Short mmCIF file of C-alpha atoms and ligand atoms in Angstrom, two decimals:
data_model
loop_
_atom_site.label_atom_id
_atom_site.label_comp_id
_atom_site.label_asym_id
_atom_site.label_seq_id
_atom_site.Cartn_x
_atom_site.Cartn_y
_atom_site.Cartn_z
CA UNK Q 1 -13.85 -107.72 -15.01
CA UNK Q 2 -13.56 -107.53 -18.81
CA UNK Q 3 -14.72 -111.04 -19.02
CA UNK Q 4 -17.60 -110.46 -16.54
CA UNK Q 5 -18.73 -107.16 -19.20
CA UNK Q 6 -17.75 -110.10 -22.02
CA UNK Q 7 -21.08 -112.19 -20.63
CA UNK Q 8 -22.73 -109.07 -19.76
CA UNK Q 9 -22.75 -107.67 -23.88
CA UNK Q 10 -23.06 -111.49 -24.86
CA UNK Q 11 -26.29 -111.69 -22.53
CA UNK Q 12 -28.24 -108.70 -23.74
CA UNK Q 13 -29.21 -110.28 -27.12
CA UNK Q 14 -32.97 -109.99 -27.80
CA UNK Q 15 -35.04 -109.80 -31.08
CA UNK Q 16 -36.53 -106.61 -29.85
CA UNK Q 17 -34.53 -103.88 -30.37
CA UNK Q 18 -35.38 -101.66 -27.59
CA UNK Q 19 -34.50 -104.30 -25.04
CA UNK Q 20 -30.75 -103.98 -26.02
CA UNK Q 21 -31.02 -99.95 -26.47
CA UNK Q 22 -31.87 -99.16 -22.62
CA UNK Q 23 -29.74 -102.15 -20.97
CA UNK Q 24 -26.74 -100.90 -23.10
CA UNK Q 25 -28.15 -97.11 -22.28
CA UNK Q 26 -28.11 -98.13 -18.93
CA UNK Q 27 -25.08 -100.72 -18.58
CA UNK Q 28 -22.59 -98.72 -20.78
CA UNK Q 29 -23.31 -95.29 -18.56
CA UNK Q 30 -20.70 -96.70 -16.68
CA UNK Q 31 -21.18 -97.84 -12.55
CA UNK Q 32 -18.72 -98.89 -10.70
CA UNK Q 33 -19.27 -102.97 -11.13
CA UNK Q 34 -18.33 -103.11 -7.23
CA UNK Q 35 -20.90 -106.33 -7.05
CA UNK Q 36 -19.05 -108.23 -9.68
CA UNK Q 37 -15.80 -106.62 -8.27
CA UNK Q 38 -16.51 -108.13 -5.08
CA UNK Q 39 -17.57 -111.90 -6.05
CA UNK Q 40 -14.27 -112.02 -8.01
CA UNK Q 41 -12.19 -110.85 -5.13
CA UNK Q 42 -14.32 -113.48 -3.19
CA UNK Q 43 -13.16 -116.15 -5.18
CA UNK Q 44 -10.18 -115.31 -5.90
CA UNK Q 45 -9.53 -114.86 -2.22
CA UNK Q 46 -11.09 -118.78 -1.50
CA UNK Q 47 -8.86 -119.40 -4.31
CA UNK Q 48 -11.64 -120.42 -7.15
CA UNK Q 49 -10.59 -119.70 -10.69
CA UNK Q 50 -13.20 -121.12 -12.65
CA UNK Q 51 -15.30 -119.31 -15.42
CA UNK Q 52 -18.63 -120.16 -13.34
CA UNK Q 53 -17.65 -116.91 -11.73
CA UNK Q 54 -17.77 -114.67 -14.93
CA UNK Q 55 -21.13 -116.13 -14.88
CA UNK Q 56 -22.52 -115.04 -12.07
CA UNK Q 57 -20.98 -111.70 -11.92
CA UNK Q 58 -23.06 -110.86 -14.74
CA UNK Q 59 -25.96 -112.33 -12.84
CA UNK Q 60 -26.04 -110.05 -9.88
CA UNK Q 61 -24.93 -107.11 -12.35
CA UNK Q 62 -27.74 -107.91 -14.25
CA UNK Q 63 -30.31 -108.29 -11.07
CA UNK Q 64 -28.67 -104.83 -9.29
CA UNK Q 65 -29.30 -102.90 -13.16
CA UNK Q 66 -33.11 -104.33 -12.96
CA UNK Q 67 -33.17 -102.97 -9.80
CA UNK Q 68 -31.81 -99.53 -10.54
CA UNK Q 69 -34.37 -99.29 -13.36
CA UNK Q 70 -37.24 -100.01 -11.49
CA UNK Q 71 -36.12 -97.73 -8.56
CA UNK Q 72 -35.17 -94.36 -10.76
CA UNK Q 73 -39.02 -94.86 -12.23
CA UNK Q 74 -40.50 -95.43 -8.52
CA UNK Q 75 -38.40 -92.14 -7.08
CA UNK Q 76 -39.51 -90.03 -10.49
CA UNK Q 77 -35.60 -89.90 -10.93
CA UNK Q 78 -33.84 -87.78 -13.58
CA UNK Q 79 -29.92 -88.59 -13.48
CA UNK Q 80 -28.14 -91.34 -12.68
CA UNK Q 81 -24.62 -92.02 -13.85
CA UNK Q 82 -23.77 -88.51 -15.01
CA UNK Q 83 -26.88 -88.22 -17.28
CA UNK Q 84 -30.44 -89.01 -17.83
CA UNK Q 85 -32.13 -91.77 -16.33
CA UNK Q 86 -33.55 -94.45 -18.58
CA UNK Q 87 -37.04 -93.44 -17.69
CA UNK Q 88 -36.43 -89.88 -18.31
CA UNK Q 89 -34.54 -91.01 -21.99
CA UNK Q 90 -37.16 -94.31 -23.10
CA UNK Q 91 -39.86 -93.45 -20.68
CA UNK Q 92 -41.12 -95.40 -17.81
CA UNK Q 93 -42.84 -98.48 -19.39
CA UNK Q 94 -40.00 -99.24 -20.90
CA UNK Q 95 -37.65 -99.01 -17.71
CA UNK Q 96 -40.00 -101.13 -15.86
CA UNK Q 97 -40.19 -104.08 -18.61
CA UNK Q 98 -36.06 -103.96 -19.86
CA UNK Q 99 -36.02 -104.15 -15.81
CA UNK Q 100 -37.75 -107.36 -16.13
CA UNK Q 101 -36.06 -108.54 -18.84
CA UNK Q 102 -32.49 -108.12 -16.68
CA UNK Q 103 -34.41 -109.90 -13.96
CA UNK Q 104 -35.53 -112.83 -15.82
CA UNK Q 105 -32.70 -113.11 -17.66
CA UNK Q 106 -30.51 -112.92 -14.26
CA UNK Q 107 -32.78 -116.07 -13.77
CA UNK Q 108 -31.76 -117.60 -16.32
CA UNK Q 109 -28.41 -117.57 -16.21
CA UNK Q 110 -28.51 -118.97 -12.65
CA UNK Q 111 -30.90 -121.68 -13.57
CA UNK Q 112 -27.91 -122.92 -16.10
CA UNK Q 113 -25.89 -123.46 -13.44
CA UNK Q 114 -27.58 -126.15 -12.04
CA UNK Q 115 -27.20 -125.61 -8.57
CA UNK Q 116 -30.21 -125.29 -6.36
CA UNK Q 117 -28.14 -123.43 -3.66
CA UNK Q 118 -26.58 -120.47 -5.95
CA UNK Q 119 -30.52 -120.50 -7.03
CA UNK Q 120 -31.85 -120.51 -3.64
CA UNK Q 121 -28.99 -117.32 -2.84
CA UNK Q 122 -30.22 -115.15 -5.58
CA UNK Q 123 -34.09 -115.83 -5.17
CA UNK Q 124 -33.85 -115.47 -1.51
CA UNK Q 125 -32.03 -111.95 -1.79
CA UNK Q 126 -34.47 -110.60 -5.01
CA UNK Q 127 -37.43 -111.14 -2.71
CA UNK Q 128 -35.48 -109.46 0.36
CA UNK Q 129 -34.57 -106.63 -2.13
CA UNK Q 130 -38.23 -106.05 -3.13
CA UNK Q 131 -39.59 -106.54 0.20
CA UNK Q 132 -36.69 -103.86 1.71
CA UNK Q 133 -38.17 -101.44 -1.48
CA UNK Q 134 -42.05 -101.68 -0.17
CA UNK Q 135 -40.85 -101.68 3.67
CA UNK Q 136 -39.30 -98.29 2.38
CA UNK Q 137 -42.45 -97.28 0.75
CA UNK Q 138 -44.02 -97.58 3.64
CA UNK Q 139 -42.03 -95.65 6.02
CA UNK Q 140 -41.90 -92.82 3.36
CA UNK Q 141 -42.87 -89.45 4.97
CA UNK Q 142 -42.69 -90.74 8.87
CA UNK Q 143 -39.49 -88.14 10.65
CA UNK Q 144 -40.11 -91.03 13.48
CA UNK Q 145 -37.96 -93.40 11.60
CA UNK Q 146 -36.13 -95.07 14.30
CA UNK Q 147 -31.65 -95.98 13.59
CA UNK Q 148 -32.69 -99.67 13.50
CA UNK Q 149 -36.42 -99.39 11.91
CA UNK Q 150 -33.60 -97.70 8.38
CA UNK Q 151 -31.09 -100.57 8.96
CA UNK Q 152 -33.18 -102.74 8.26
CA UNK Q 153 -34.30 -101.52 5.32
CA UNK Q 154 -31.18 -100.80 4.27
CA UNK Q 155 -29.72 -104.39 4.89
CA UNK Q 156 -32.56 -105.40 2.73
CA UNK Q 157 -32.58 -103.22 -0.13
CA UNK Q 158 -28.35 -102.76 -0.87
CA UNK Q 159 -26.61 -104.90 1.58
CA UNK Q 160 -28.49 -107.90 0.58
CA UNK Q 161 -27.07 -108.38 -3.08
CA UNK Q 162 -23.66 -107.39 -1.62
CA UNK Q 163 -24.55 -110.48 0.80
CA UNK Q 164 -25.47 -112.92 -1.94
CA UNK Q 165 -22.51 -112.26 -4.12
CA UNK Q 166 -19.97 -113.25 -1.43
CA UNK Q 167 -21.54 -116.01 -0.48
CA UNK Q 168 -22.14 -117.64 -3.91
CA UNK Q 169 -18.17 -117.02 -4.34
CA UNK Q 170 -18.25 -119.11 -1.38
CA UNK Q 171 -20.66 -121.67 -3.13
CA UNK Q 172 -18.46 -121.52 -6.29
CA UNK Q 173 -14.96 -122.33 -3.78
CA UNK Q 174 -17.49 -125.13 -2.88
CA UNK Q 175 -16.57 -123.73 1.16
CA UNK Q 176 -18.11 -125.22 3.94
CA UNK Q 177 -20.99 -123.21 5.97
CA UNK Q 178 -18.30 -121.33 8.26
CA UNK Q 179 -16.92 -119.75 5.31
CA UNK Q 180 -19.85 -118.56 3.62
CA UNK Q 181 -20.90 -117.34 7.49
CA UNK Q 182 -18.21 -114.95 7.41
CA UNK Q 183 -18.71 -114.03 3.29
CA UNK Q 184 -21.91 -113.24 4.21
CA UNK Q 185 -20.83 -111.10 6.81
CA UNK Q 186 -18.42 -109.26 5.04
CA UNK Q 187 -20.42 -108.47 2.43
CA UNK Q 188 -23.74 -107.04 5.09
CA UNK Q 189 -21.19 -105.43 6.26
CA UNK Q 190 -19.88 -103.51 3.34
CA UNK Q 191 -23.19 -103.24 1.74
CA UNK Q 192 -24.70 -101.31 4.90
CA UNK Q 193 -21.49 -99.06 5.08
CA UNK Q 194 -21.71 -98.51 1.58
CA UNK Q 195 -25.51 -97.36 1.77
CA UNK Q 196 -24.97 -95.37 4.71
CA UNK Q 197 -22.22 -93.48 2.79
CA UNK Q 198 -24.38 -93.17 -0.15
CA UNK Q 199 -27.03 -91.55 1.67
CA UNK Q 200 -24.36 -89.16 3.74
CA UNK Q 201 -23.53 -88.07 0.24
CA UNK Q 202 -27.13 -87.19 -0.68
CA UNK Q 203 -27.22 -84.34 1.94
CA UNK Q 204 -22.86 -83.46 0.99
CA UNK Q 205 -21.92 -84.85 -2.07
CA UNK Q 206 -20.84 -83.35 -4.92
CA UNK Q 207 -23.55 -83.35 -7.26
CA UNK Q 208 -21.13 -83.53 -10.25
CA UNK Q 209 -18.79 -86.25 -9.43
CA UNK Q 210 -21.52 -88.52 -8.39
CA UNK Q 211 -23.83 -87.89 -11.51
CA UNK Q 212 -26.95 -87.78 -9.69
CA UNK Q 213 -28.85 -84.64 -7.73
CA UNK Q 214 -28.26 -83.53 -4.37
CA UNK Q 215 -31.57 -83.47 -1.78
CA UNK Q 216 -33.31 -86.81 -3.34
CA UNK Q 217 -33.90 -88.53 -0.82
CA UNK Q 218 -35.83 -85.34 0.93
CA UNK Q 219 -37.36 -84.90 -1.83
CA UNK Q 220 -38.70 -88.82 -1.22
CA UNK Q 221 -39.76 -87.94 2.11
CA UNK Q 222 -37.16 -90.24 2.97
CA UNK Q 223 -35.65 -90.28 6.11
CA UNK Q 224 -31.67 -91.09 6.27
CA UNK Q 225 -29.03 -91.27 8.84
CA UNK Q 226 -28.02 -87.99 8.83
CA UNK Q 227 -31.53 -86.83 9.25
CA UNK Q 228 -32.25 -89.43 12.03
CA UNK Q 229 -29.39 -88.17 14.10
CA UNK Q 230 -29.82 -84.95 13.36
CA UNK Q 231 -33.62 -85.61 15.06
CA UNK Q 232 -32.01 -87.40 18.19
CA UNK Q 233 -29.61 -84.12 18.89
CA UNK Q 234 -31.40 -81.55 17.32
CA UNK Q 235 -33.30 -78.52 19.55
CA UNK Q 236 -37.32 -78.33 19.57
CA UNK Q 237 -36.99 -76.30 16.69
CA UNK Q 238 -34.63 -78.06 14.01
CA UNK Q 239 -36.35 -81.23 15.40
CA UNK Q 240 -39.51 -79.09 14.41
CA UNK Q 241 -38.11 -77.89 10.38
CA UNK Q 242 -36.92 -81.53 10.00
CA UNK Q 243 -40.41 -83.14 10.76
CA UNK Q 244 -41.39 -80.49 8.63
CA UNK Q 245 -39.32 -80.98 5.79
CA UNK Q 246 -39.67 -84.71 5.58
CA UNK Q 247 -43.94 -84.91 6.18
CA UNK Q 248 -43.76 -81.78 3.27
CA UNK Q 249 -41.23 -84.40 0.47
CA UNK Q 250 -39.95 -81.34 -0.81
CA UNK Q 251 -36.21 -79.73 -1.23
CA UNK Q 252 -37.67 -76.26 -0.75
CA UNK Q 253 -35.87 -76.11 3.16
CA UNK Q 254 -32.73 -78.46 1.83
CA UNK Q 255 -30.71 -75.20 2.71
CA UNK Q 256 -32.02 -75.22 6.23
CA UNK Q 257 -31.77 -79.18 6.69
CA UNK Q 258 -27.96 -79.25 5.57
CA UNK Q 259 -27.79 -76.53 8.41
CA UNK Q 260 -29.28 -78.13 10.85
CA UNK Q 261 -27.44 -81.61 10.19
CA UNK Q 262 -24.00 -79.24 10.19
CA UNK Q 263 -25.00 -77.83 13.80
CA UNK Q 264 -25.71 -81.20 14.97
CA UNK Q 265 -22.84 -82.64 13.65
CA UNK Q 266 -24.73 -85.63 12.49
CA UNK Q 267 -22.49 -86.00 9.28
CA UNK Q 268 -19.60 -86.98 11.17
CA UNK Q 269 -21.39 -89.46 12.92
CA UNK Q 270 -23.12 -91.03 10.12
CA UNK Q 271 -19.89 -91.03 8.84
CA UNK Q 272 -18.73 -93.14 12.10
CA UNK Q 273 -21.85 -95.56 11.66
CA UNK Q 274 -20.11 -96.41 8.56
CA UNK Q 275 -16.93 -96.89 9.68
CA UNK Q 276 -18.22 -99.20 12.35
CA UNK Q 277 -19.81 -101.44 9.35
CA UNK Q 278 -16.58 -101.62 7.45
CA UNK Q 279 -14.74 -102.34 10.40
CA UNK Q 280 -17.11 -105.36 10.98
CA UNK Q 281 -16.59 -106.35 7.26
CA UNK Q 282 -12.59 -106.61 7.66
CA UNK Q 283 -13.52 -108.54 11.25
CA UNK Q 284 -15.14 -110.84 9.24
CA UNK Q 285 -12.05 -111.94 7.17
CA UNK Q 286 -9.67 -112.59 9.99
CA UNK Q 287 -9.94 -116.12 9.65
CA UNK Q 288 -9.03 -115.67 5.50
CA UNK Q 289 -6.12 -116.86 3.51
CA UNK Q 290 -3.57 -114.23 3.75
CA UNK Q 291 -3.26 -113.80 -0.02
CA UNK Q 292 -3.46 -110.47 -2.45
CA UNK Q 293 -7.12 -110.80 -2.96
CA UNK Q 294 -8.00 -110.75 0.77
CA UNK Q 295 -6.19 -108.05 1.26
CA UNK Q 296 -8.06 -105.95 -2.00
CA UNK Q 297 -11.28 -107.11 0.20
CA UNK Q 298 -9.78 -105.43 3.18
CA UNK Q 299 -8.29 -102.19 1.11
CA UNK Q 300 -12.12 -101.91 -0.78
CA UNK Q 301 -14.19 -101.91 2.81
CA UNK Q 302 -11.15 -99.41 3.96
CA UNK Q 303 -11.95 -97.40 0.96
CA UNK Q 304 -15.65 -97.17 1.08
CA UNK Q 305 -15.10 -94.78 3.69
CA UNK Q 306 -13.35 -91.96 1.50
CA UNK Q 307 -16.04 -92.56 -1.59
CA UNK Q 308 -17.22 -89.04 -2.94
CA UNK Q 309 -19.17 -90.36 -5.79
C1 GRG V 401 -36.14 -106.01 -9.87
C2 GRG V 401 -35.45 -107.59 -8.01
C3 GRG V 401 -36.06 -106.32 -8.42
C4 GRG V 401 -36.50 -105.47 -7.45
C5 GRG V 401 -37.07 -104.17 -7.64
C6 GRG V 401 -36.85 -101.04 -6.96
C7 GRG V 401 -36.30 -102.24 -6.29
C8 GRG V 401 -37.11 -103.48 -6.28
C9 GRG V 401 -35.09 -102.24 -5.68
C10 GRG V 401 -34.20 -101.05 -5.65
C11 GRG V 401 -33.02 -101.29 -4.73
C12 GRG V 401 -32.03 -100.16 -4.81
C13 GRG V 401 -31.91 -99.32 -6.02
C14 GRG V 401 -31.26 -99.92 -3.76
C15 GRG V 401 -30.23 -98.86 -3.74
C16 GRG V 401 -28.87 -99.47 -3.96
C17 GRG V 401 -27.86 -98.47 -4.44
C18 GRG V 401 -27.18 -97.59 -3.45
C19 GRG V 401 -27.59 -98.40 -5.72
C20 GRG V 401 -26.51 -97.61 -6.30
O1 GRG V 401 -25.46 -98.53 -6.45
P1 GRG V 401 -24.06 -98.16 -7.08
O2 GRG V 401 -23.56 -96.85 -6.54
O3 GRG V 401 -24.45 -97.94 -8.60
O4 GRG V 401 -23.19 -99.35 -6.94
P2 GRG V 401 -23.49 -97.98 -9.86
O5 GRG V 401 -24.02 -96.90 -10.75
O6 GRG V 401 -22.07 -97.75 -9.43
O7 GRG V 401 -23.69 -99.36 -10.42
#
């Protein structure tokens, strides 16, 4: 990892100043690096050591930062990693276009490798991301959100790069189709647990730990697991404040929601949805070689579960 943030500092350089002030603002808050993380462990784990994958860490760090830009100025967002957002420090034009800097220099980077299929990977799952973002868009503000109509948006817009970075660890090992079938797998897998926790933690998080506020995605008009489930078992009338709440975009009843997601019990099974992703994430390694790295795959989809930030 300290030779993945190595090619991430050597990969910032521009002429322009402010390009290197909010990627570094941005980059140096911190973040937990789990998409590098995981096409290291990836490697490692099909047993390829070469520095190719320093490379391409950076890449899908650099595509998921772009990504994080662009979103905090879409949502309006004010924190991220324990402090302001870039658009709330440099402003919003300047989020957007250090976003597409990252992007296109993500694009770069992978064009240097030379190999169509690691550049087929990562355009195939930008596009997916960005689709995932305007399918999102769209469903903004509609409580009729259906379980599958948000997985699919979720695979898109998180599990996707999780996707692409264990399968071009898979490329890298130079693995046959199989293998990359089951990278790919894991890392849906994680990626949709992972999202599914992250928005479990919007409605019972702890604000401070996680850097970020509590009741965003309401705010959005966004509608979540928690609140989906909470819809399916709710009476007329929570079913009633919930429609309410999300048509309205606004945290003013986040009280009342939390309460009616606690009478429903929908945390805990949001929580379960989760576990049933990470379970099919560690299903998808059984065939692996039984080495340490595997088994850190296995221990981080295991772990996912107990994330409070
Ligand atoms: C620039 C390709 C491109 C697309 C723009 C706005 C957009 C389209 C995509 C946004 C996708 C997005 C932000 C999805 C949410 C993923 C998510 C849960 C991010 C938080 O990830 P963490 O917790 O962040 O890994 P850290 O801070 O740890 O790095």
């Amino acid at each position: 990892m300290r030779e993945v943030d190595k090619v991430v500092a050597a990969r910032l350089d521009s002429s322009v100043a402010l390009v290197g002030n909010v990627a570094r603002y941005i980059i140096l808050a911190g973040g937990k690096r789990l998409r590098p993380a995981l096409l290291l462990l990836m490697s490692g784990a099909l047993g390829y050591a070469g520095a190719q994958r320093f490379n391409l860490a950076a890449v899908v760090e650099f595509i998921h930062t772009a990504t994080l830009l662009h979103d905090d100025v879409v949502d309006a967002s004010t924190l991220r990693r324990g402090r302001a957002t870039a658009n709330e420090h440099f402003g919003n034009p300047a989020s957007v276009l250090v976003g597409d800097f990252l992007y296109s220099r993500a694009f770069q980077m992978m064009v240097e490798t030379g190999d169509m299929r690691v550049m087929q990977i990562l355009a195939d799952a930008t596009n997916v991301i960005a689709e995932g973002e305007v399918q999102q868009l769209v469903n903004t503000h509609d409580a009729a959100l259906s379980e599958r109509g948000y997985l699919e948006v979720i695979r898109s817009k998180t599990a996707k790069l999780f996707e692409a970075s264990a399968r071009l660890a898979a490329v890298l090992a130079g693995s046959g189709t199989e293998v990359e079938g089951q990278c790919a797998a894991y890392g849906q897998a994680l990626g949709t647990a992972f999202q599914v926790i992250d928005d479990a933690l919007d409605y019972d998080g702890d604000a401070h730990e996680m850097g970020k506020n509590l009741g965003d995605d309401l705010r959005e008009g966004k509608m979540t697991l928690p609140l989906i489930i909470a819809m399916q078992r709710g009476t007329e009338a929570q079913k009633a404040l919930l429609r309410r709440a999300i048509e309205a975009g606004s945290t003013e009843d986040l009280g009342a929601v939390v309460e009616v997601v606690r009478r429903t019990d929908a945390m805990s099974a949001t929580r379960a949805a989760a576990a049933t992703q990470a379970r099919l994430a560690m299903d998808a390694l059984a065939a692996f070689p039984a080495n340490s790295y595997t088994q850190a795959l296995l221990q981080l989809a295991a772990s996912l579960l107990e994330r409070r930030a």
